[in-house]
Amino acid sequence: MSNKVWFITGAGRGLGLDIAKAALAAGHKVVATGRNPDKVANALGASDDLLVVKLDVTKAADADAAAQATLERFGRIDVLVNNAASFYAGYFEELSPKQMQLQLSTSLDGPMIVTRAFLPVMRKQRSGQIVSISSTAGLMGFEFCTAYSASKFGLDGWMEALQTEVGPFGVQTMIVNPGFFRTELLTEESTSYAEIAIEDYHERRTAQIAFWKSQHGKQGGDPAKLARALITLAEQDELPRRFLAGSDAIQVAEQKIALLQQQIEAYRELSSSLAID
Ligand SMILES: NC(=O)c1ccc[n+]([C@@H]2O[C@H](COP(=O)([O-])OP(=O)(O)OC[C@H]3O[C@@H](n4cnc5c(N)ncnc54)[C@H](OP(=O)(O)O)[C@@H]3O)[C@@H](O)[C@H]2O)c1
């Protein structure tokens, strides 16, 4: 089908906005969603192919209403993009439990809430694609990213397992692990730093905050190109289960493979000696 119905979370700015623009430019119908629908509408302008809906991904009532509005307007759903996320940056001990919960609620619970609202429809249709934007932090644990990695590893694991459950109904999933892309993720609107200060972390924290702030506007990846790549992938009959976005993402994935191999070899004998005699 060339003319699909796309549903995108966090479409008011950043990668989500680029995905919405790319899907419209490719002739698809788009449901562009955000916490502030006016911001989304202003960013995208008007089009017969566009429906703007309010959706805070942490709110199940919003997700149910958005799924309903999608069906009323376009009659079906073809591609759900779980894009919205925030970044709680900091050392685990310095992140408050509340901050950890906020990270998980936006970047892990959020995609689950939205997907839950659409799965009954996709199952009934016996078709649908679920694309979840993860990160290289979903492949490898990085310093200062405990909360973010917890949410992204969770997202990857959940998606990988979900594929086995919904695949038989014709529903396909794709995990996207982007490297650094030039969006608004590292601005104050999206990144919150840890709110607890522990002396032992002072020096490293200062350096980490300086690093993350310095990266804003310097990221190598072009979100408009990634958006177009996602449109191309979704037009294939079979979605790849995972797409590594950016040469930096490929590098991280290769490091992860090498690390796992090294960990296997280091204790192959001990690992293999654990069966009941
Ligand atoms: N940029 C990168 O380098 C990079 C790398 C790896 C992965 N990613 C992932 O790419 C995805 C897109 O991020 P981005 O880089 O485009 O960041 P961004 O420019 O900061 O955009 C984040 C988007 O998420 C939305 N959002 C946040 N919390 C939300 C909530 N509770 N409900 C609904 N929408 C919410 C924001 O909406 P508001 O305007 O309402 O705040 C905004 O539209 C995220 O999953 C991110 O983790 C990005």
mmCIF file of C-alpha atoms and ligand atoms in Angstrom:
data_model
loop_
_atom_site.group_PDB
_atom_site.id
_atom_site.type_symbol
_atom_site.label_atom_id
_atom_site.label_comp_id
_atom_site.label_asym_id
_atom_site.label_seq_id
_atom_site.Cartn_x
_atom_site.Cartn_y
_atom_site.Cartn_z
ATOM 1 C CA MET A 1 0.000 0.000 0.000
ATOM 2 C CA SER A 2 1.619 3.307 -1.002
ATOM 3 C CA ASN A 3 -0.720 5.524 0.992
ATOM 4 C CA LYS A 4 -0.340 4.646 4.668
ATOM 5 C CA VAL A 5 -1.597 6.113 7.929
ATOM 6 C CA TRP A 6 1.285 7.170 10.194
ATOM 7 C CA PHE A 7 0.889 8.015 13.892
ATOM 8 C CA ILE A 8 3.825 9.851 15.466
ATOM 9 C CA THR A 9 4.454 10.764 19.110
ATOM 10 C CA GLY A 10 6.417 13.896 20.033
ATOM 11 C CA ALA A 11 5.844 15.439 16.596
ATOM 12 C CA GLY A 12 6.124 19.118 17.629
ATOM 13 C CA ARG A 13 9.912 19.313 17.360
ATOM 14 C CA GLY A 14 13.058 17.258 16.868
ATOM 15 C CA LEU A 15 13.057 13.943 15.033
ATOM 16 C CA GLY A 16 9.282 13.487 15.411
ATOM 17 C CA LEU A 17 8.637 16.681 13.471
ATOM 18 C CA ASP A 18 10.980 15.538 10.704
ATOM 19 C CA ILE A 19 9.259 12.142 10.519
ATOM 20 C CA ALA A 20 5.856 13.836 10.233
ATOM 21 C CA LYS A 21 7.132 16.143 7.469
ATOM 22 C CA ALA A 22 8.773 13.264 5.595
ATOM 23 C CA ALA A 23 5.650 11.092 5.799
ATOM 24 C CA LEU A 24 3.457 13.938 4.491
ATOM 25 C CA ALA A 25 5.954 14.669 1.698
ATOM 26 C CA ALA A 26 5.831 10.978 0.711
ATOM 27 C CA GLY A 27 2.035 11.224 0.331
ATOM 28 C CA HIS A 28 1.016 9.444 3.518
ATOM 29 C CA LYS A 29 -1.728 10.398 5.984
ATOM 30 C CA VAL A 30 -0.248 11.588 9.265
ATOM 31 C CA VAL A 31 -1.546 11.812 12.806
ATOM 32 C CA ALA A 32 0.966 14.125 14.463
ATOM 33 C CA THR A 33 0.723 14.204 18.236
ATOM 34 C CA GLY A 34 2.225 16.148 21.115
ATOM 35 C CA ARG A 35 1.640 17.417 24.609
ATOM 36 C CA ASN A 36 0.902 20.825 23.103
ATOM 37 C CA PRO A 37 -1.151 20.321 19.919
ATOM 38 C CA ASP A 38 -0.923 24.016 18.951
ATOM 39 C CA LYS A 39 2.859 23.705 18.806
ATOM 40 C CA VAL A 40 2.525 20.620 16.564
ATOM 41 C CA ALA A 41 -0.028 22.334 14.291
ATOM 42 C CA ASN A 42 2.153 25.459 13.982
ATOM 43 C CA ALA A 43 5.218 23.403 13.153
ATOM 44 C CA LEU A 44 3.476 21.406 10.411
ATOM 45 C CA GLY A 45 0.913 23.807 8.910
ATOM 46 C CA ALA A 46 -2.434 22.639 7.550
ATOM 47 C CA SER A 47 -3.029 19.690 5.201
ATOM 48 C CA ASP A 48 -5.973 17.413 4.360
ATOM 49 C CA ASP A 49 -3.645 14.508 5.091
ATOM 50 C CA LEU A 50 -2.826 15.758 8.580
ATOM 51 C CA LEU A 51 -4.614 15.285 11.896
ATOM 52 C CA VAL A 52 -3.103 16.882 14.989
ATOM 53 C CA VAL A 53 -4.016 15.289 18.320
ATOM 54 C CA LYS A 54 -3.073 16.018 21.928
ATOM 55 C CA LEU A 55 -1.046 13.191 23.403
ATOM 56 C CA ASP A 56 1.088 13.052 26.497
ATOM 57 C CA VAL A 57 2.502 9.538 26.161
ATOM 58 C CA THR A 58 2.379 9.003 29.920
ATOM 59 C CA LYS A 59 -1.428 9.302 29.891
ATOM 60 C CA ALA A 60 -3.446 6.252 28.876
ATOM 61 C CA ALA A 61 -6.639 8.322 28.456
ATOM 62 C CA ASP A 62 -4.832 10.567 25.923
ATOM 63 C CA ALA A 63 -3.544 7.505 24.038
ATOM 64 C CA ASP A 64 -6.982 5.866 23.858
ATOM 65 C CA ALA A 65 -8.589 9.101 22.662
ATOM 66 C CA ALA A 66 -5.814 9.611 20.071
ATOM 67 C CA ALA A 67 -6.252 6.064 18.732
ATOM 68 C CA GLN A 68 -10.013 6.656 18.493
ATOM 69 C CA ALA A 69 -9.502 9.980 16.679
ATOM 70 C CA THR A 70 -7.123 8.257 14.214
ATOM 71 C CA LEU A 71 -9.697 5.616 13.342
ATOM 72 C CA GLU A 72 -12.517 8.167 13.040
ATOM 73 C CA ARG A 73 -10.493 10.318 10.639
ATOM 74 C CA PHE A 74 -8.512 7.777 8.579
ATOM 75 C CA GLY A 75 -10.195 4.424 9.356
ATOM 76 C CA ARG A 76 -6.982 2.521 10.094
ATOM 77 C CA ILE A 77 -3.431 2.659 11.436
ATOM 78 C CA ASP A 78 -0.424 1.427 9.481
ATOM 79 C CA VAL A 79 2.693 2.807 11.160
ATOM 80 C CA LEU A 80 2.968 3.762 14.832
ATOM 81 C CA VAL A 81 6.167 5.638 15.683
ATOM 82 C CA ASN A 82 7.081 5.698 19.380
ATOM 83 C CA ASN A 83 9.405 8.679 19.174
ATOM 84 C CA ALA A 84 8.742 10.943 22.189
ATOM 85 C CA ALA A 85 11.299 10.843 24.993
ATOM 86 C CA SER A 86 13.193 12.949 27.476
ATOM 87 C CA PHE A 87 16.723 12.627 28.874
ATOM 88 C CA TYR A 88 17.426 12.541 32.624
ATOM 89 C CA ALA A 89 21.215 12.801 32.658
ATOM 90 C CA GLY A 90 23.243 12.067 35.740
ATOM 91 C CA TYR A 91 24.955 9.570 38.001
ATOM 92 C CA PHE A 92 22.565 6.990 39.437
ATOM 93 C CA GLU A 93 23.191 8.083 43.021
ATOM 94 C CA GLU A 94 22.577 11.718 42.142
ATOM 95 C CA LEU A 95 19.344 11.103 40.239
ATOM 96 C CA SER A 96 16.374 11.224 42.586
ATOM 97 C CA PRO A 97 13.957 8.275 42.566
ATOM 98 C CA LYS A 98 11.395 10.736 41.165
ATOM 99 C CA GLN A 99 13.703 11.602 38.231
ATOM 100 C CA MET A 100 14.294 7.897 37.519
ATOM 101 C CA GLN A 101 10.558 7.329 37.559
ATOM 102 C CA LEU A 102 9.974 10.280 35.194
ATOM 103 C CA GLN A 103 12.576 8.887 32.759
ATOM 104 C CA LEU A 104 11.000 5.439 32.752
ATOM 105 C CA SER A 105 7.500 6.834 32.536
ATOM 106 C CA THR A 106 8.252 8.916 29.411
ATOM 107 C CA SER A 107 10.646 6.649 27.535
ATOM 108 C CA LEU A 108 9.512 3.154 28.521
ATOM 109 C CA ASP A 109 5.966 3.249 29.920
ATOM 110 C CA GLY A 110 5.008 5.876 27.310
ATOM 111 C CA PRO A 111 5.658 3.661 24.263
ATOM 112 C CA MET A 112 3.883 0.780 26.037
ATOM 113 C CA ILE A 113 0.830 2.936 26.786
ATOM 114 C CA VAL A 114 0.540 4.156 23.184
ATOM 115 C CA THR A 115 1.207 0.706 21.696
ATOM 116 C CA ARG A 116 -1.425 -0.832 23.988
ATOM 117 C CA ALA A 117 -3.974 1.621 22.569
ATOM 118 C CA PHE A 118 -3.253 0.520 18.967
ATOM 119 C CA LEU A 119 -2.569 -3.213 19.218
ATOM 120 C CA PRO A 120 -6.235 -4.312 19.239
ATOM 121 C CA VAL A 121 -6.729 -2.384 15.977
ATOM 122 C CA MET A 122 -3.574 -3.787 14.365
ATOM 123 C CA ARG A 123 -4.512 -7.316 15.431
ATOM 124 C CA LYS A 124 -7.962 -6.885 13.905
ATOM 125 C CA GLN A 125 -6.466 -5.490 10.693
ATOM 126 C CA ARG A 126 -3.884 -8.317 10.712
ATOM 127 C CA SER A 127 -1.343 -5.656 9.793
ATOM 128 C CA GLY A 128 0.597 -2.762 11.258
ATOM 129 C CA GLN A 129 4.125 -1.600 11.908
ATOM 130 C CA ILE A 130 5.403 -0.431 15.303
ATOM 131 C CA VAL A 131 8.612 1.600 15.132
ATOM 132 C CA SER A 132 10.244 2.513 18.457
ATOM 133 C CA ILE A 133 13.052 5.033 18.602
ATOM 134 C CA SER A 134 15.604 3.719 21.074
ATOM 135 C CA SER A 135 19.259 4.819 21.240
ATOM 136 C CA THR A 136 22.810 3.499 21.277
ATOM 137 C CA ALA A 137 22.193 3.790 25.037
ATOM 138 C CA GLY A 138 19.819 0.854 24.495
ATOM 139 C CA LEU A 139 22.772 -1.249 23.306
ATOM 140 C CA MET A 140 25.531 -0.162 25.666
ATOM 141 C CA GLY A 141 25.598 1.411 29.142
ATOM 142 C CA PHE A 142 27.330 4.802 29.185
ATOM 143 C CA GLU A 143 28.509 6.833 32.179
ATOM 144 C CA PHE A 144 25.956 9.492 33.267
ATOM 145 C CA CYS A 145 23.164 7.636 31.396
ATOM 146 C CA THR A 146 21.868 5.123 33.965
ATOM 147 C CA ALA A 147 18.271 6.343 33.836
ATOM 148 C CA TYR A 148 18.202 6.808 30.060
ATOM 149 C CA SER A 149 19.846 3.414 29.449
ATOM 150 C CA ALA A 150 17.430 1.698 31.828
ATOM 151 C CA SER A 151 14.541 3.054 29.760
ATOM 152 C CA LYS A 152 16.117 2.311 26.363
ATOM 153 C CA PHE A 153 17.354 -1.222 27.244
ATOM 154 C CA GLY A 154 13.826 -1.819 28.554
ATOM 155 C CA LEU A 155 12.331 -0.502 25.334
ATOM 156 C CA ASP A 156 14.562 -2.766 23.202
ATOM 157 C CA GLY A 157 13.821 -5.847 25.302
ATOM 158 C CA TRP A 158 10.100 -5.195 25.334
ATOM 159 C CA MET A 159 9.986 -4.621 21.554
ATOM 160 C CA GLU A 160 12.076 -7.705 20.789
ATOM 161 C CA ALA A 161 9.797 -9.883 22.907
ATOM 162 C CA LEU A 162 6.626 -8.194 21.622
ATOM 163 C CA GLN A 163 7.590 -9.094 18.040
ATOM 164 C CA THR A 164 7.378 -12.798 18.881
ATOM 165 C CA GLU A 165 3.895 -12.299 20.321
ATOM 166 C CA VAL A 166 2.274 -10.130 17.642
ATOM 167 C CA GLY A 167 4.208 -11.294 14.573
ATOM 168 C CA PRO A 168 1.710 -14.139 13.963
ATOM 169 C CA PHE A 169 -1.037 -11.466 13.584
ATOM 170 C CA GLY A 170 0.873 -9.718 10.791
ATOM 171 C CA VAL A 171 2.137 -6.961 13.082
ATOM 172 C CA GLN A 172 5.802 -6.021 12.619
ATOM 173 C CA THR A 173 8.142 -4.168 14.959
ATOM 174 C CA MET A 174 11.370 -2.248 14.387
ATOM 175 C CA ILE A 175 13.800 -0.928 16.998
ATOM 176 C CA VAL A 176 15.791 2.103 15.843
ATOM 177 C CA ASN A 177 19.088 2.792 17.637
ATOM 178 C CA PRO A 178 20.254 6.268 16.624
ATOM 179 C CA GLY A 179 23.666 7.698 17.391
ATOM 180 C CA PHE A 180 23.956 11.481 17.843
ATOM 181 C CA PHE A 181 21.408 13.456 15.789
ATOM 182 C CA ARG A 182 21.060 17.247 15.730
ATOM 183 C CA THR A 183 17.672 17.682 17.408
ATOM 184 C CA GLU A 184 16.581 19.513 20.562
ATOM 185 C CA LEU A 185 17.284 16.584 22.888
ATOM 186 C CA LEU A 186 20.251 18.281 24.588
ATOM 187 C CA THR A 187 18.376 21.546 25.275
ATOM 188 C CA GLU A 188 16.867 22.459 28.647
ATOM 189 C CA GLU A 189 13.403 21.559 27.326
ATOM 190 C CA SER A 190 14.425 17.901 26.942
ATOM 191 C CA THR A 191 17.445 17.259 29.167
ATOM 192 C CA SER A 192 17.230 17.438 32.976
ATOM 193 C CA TYR A 193 20.348 16.986 35.081
ATOM 194 C CA ALA A 194 20.463 15.079 38.371
ATOM 195 C CA GLU A 195 19.151 17.090 41.293
ATOM 196 C CA ILE A 196 21.204 15.559 44.114
ATOM 197 C CA ALA A 197 24.840 16.614 44.627
ATOM 198 C CA ILE A 198 27.310 14.123 46.147
ATOM 199 C CA GLU A 199 30.843 15.426 46.685
ATOM 200 C CA ASP A 200 32.552 12.268 45.365
ATOM 201 C CA TYR A 201 30.973 12.839 41.950
ATOM 202 C CA HIS A 202 31.602 16.599 41.805
ATOM 203 C CA GLU A 203 34.521 16.679 39.356
ATOM 204 C CA ARG A 204 33.183 14.029 36.999
ATOM 205 C CA ARG A 205 29.679 15.536 37.100
ATOM 206 C CA THR A 206 31.025 18.981 36.176
ATOM 207 C CA ALA A 207 32.925 17.502 33.214
ATOM 208 C CA GLN A 208 29.921 15.406 32.082
ATOM 209 C CA ILE A 209 27.516 18.358 32.176
ATOM 210 C CA ALA A 210 30.015 20.472 30.206
ATOM 211 C CA PHE A 211 30.350 17.645 27.661
ATOM 212 C CA TRP A 212 26.608 17.125 27.128
ATOM 213 C CA LYS A 213 25.933 20.867 26.898
ATOM 214 C CA SER A 214 28.777 21.290 24.404
ATOM 215 C CA GLN A 215 27.303 18.620 22.124
ATOM 216 C CA HIS A 216 24.093 20.549 21.430
ATOM 217 C CA GLY A 217 24.149 21.746 17.838
ATOM 218 C CA LYS A 218 27.250 19.697 17.036
ATOM 219 C CA GLN A 219 25.684 16.241 16.638
ATOM 220 C CA GLY A 220 26.697 14.692 13.308
ATOM 221 C CA GLY A 221 23.414 13.023 12.355
ATOM 222 C CA ASP A 222 20.783 14.779 10.220
ATOM 223 C CA PRO A 223 17.293 14.011 11.613
ATOM 224 C CA ALA A 224 15.654 14.845 8.262
ATOM 225 C CA LYS A 225 17.763 12.116 6.605
ATOM 226 C CA LEU A 226 16.888 9.640 9.358
ATOM 227 C CA ALA A 227 13.211 10.522 8.898
ATOM 228 C CA ARG A 228 13.424 9.797 5.170
ATOM 229 C CA ALA A 229 15.258 6.527 5.861
ATOM 230 C CA LEU A 230 12.401 5.444 8.156
ATOM 231 C CA ILE A 231 9.849 6.175 5.415
ATOM 232 C CA THR A 232 11.872 4.032 2.978
ATOM 233 C CA LEU A 233 12.150 1.168 5.491
ATOM 234 C CA ALA A 234 8.422 1.247 6.286
ATOM 235 C CA GLU A 235 7.598 0.989 2.594
ATOM 236 C CA GLN A 236 9.268 -2.436 2.420
ATOM 237 C CA ASP A 237 7.107 -5.531 2.883
ATOM 238 C CA GLU A 238 9.286 -6.676 5.769
ATOM 239 C CA LEU A 239 10.572 -4.162 8.317
ATOM 240 C CA PRO A 240 14.043 -4.912 9.673
ATOM 241 C CA ARG A 241 13.725 -5.889 13.349
ATOM 242 C CA ARG A 242 16.470 -3.389 14.184
ATOM 243 C CA PHE A 243 17.911 -0.396 12.330
ATOM 244 C CA LEU A 244 21.189 1.210 13.420
ATOM 245 C CA ALA A 245 20.998 4.901 12.558
ATOM 246 C CA GLY A 246 24.350 6.571 11.942
ATOM 247 C CA SER A 247 27.911 5.325 11.567
ATOM 248 C CA ASP A 248 28.476 6.109 15.276
ATOM 249 C CA ALA A 249 25.612 3.733 16.092
ATOM 250 C CA ILE A 250 27.201 0.993 13.970
ATOM 251 C CA GLN A 251 30.455 1.523 15.862
ATOM 252 C CA VAL A 252 28.718 1.091 19.229
ATOM 253 C CA ALA A 253 26.930 -2.045 17.998
ATOM 254 C CA GLU A 254 30.245 -3.507 16.813
ATOM 255 C CA GLN A 255 31.852 -2.733 20.179
ATOM 256 C CA LYS A 256 28.939 -4.471 21.907
ATOM 257 C CA ILE A 257 29.329 -7.586 19.753
ATOM 258 C CA ALA A 258 33.077 -7.668 20.466
ATOM 259 C CA LEU A 259 32.479 -7.174 24.198
ATOM 260 C CA LEU A 260 29.939 -9.992 24.373
ATOM 261 C CA GLN A 261 32.297 -12.287 22.448
ATOM 262 C CA GLN A 262 35.114 -11.414 24.848
ATOM 263 C CA GLN A 263 32.834 -12.077 27.840
ATOM 264 C CA ILE A 264 31.827 -15.464 26.379
ATOM 265 C CA GLU A 265 35.433 -16.520 25.758
ATOM 266 C CA ALA A 266 36.713 -15.343 29.155
ATOM 267 C CA TYR A 267 34.589 -17.903 30.998
ATOM 268 C CA ARG A 268 33.363 -20.312 28.311
ATOM 269 C CA GLU A 269 34.365 -23.377 30.335
ATOM 270 C CA LEU A 270 32.836 -22.214 33.617
ATOM 271 C CA SER A 271 29.677 -21.016 31.843
ATOM 272 C CA SER A 272 29.324 -24.417 30.152
ATOM 273 C CA SER A 273 29.829 -26.456 33.333
ATOM 274 C CA LEU A 274 26.608 -25.610 35.112
ATOM 275 C CA ALA A 275 24.264 -28.385 33.987
ATOM 276 C CA ILE A 276 22.830 -30.763 36.607
ATOM 277 C CA ASP A 277 25.076 -33.896 36.704
HETATM 278 N N1 LIG B 1 18.887 13.284 19.104
HETATM 279 C C1 LIG B 1 19.684 12.273 19.402
HETATM 280 O O1 LIG B 1 20.919 12.376 19.337
HETATM 281 C C2 LIG B 1 19.080 10.971 19.799
HETATM 282 C C3 LIG B 1 19.944 9.879 19.953
HETATM 283 C C4 LIG B 1 19.415 8.650 20.311
HETATM 284 C C5 LIG B 1 18.059 8.532 20.493
HETATM 285 N N2 LIG B 1 17.239 9.619 20.357
HETATM 286 C C6 LIG B 1 15.810 9.418 20.554
HETATM 287 O O2 LIG B 1 15.101 10.024 19.494
HETATM 288 C C7 LIG B 1 13.773 10.314 19.934
HETATM 289 C C8 LIG B 1 13.393 11.731 19.542
HETATM 290 O O3 LIG B 1 14.164 12.631 20.323
HETATM 291 P P1 LIG B 1 14.756 13.964 19.704
HETATM 292 O O4 LIG B 1 16.200 13.746 19.548
HETATM 293 O O5 LIG B 1 13.955 14.404 18.545
HETATM 294 O O6 LIG B 1 14.575 14.954 20.956
HETATM 295 P P2 LIG B 1 13.773 16.333 21.097
HETATM 296 O O7 LIG B 1 14.129 17.232 19.963
HETATM 297 O O8 LIG B 1 14.089 16.779 22.470
HETATM 298 O O9 LIG B 1 12.255 15.933 20.985
HETATM 299 C C9 LIG B 1 11.648 15.199 22.011
HETATM 300 C C10 LIG B 1 10.170 15.112 21.702
HETATM 301 O O10 LIG B 1 9.551 14.262 22.680
HETATM 302 C C11 LIG B 1 8.401 14.948 23.156
HETATM 303 N N3 LIG B 1 8.004 14.515 24.497
HETATM 304 C C12 LIG B 1 8.728 14.487 25.638
HETATM 305 N N4 LIG B 1 7.987 14.021 26.654
HETATM 306 C C13 LIG B 1 6.758 13.752 26.146
HETATM 307 C C14 LIG B 1 5.550 13.243 26.682
HETATM 308 N N5 LIG B 1 5.428 12.900 27.971
HETATM 309 N N6 LIG B 1 4.485 13.078 25.847
HETATM 310 C C15 LIG B 1 4.575 13.407 24.550
HETATM 311 N N7 LIG B 1 5.680 13.908 23.980
HETATM 312 C C16 LIG B 1 6.763 14.083 24.781
HETATM 313 C C17 LIG B 1 8.755 16.428 23.107
HETATM 314 O O11 LIG B 1 7.584 17.180 23.131
HETATM 315 P P3 LIG B 1 7.468 18.614 23.891
HETATM 316 O O12 LIG B 1 7.736 19.633 22.836
HETATM 317 O O13 LIG B 1 6.070 18.625 24.415
HETATM 318 O O14 LIG B 1 8.491 18.623 24.996
HETATM 319 C C18 LIG B 1 9.476 16.467 21.762
HETATM 320 O O15 LIG B 1 8.555 16.547 20.708
HETATM 321 C C19 LIG B 1 13.754 10.055 21.441
HETATM 322 O O16 LIG B 1 13.205 8.778 21.682
HETATM 323 C C20 LIG B 1 15.226 10.060 21.809
HETATM 324 O O17 LIG B 1 15.486 9.323 22.972
HETATM 325 C C21 LIG B 1 17.715 10.836 20.018
#
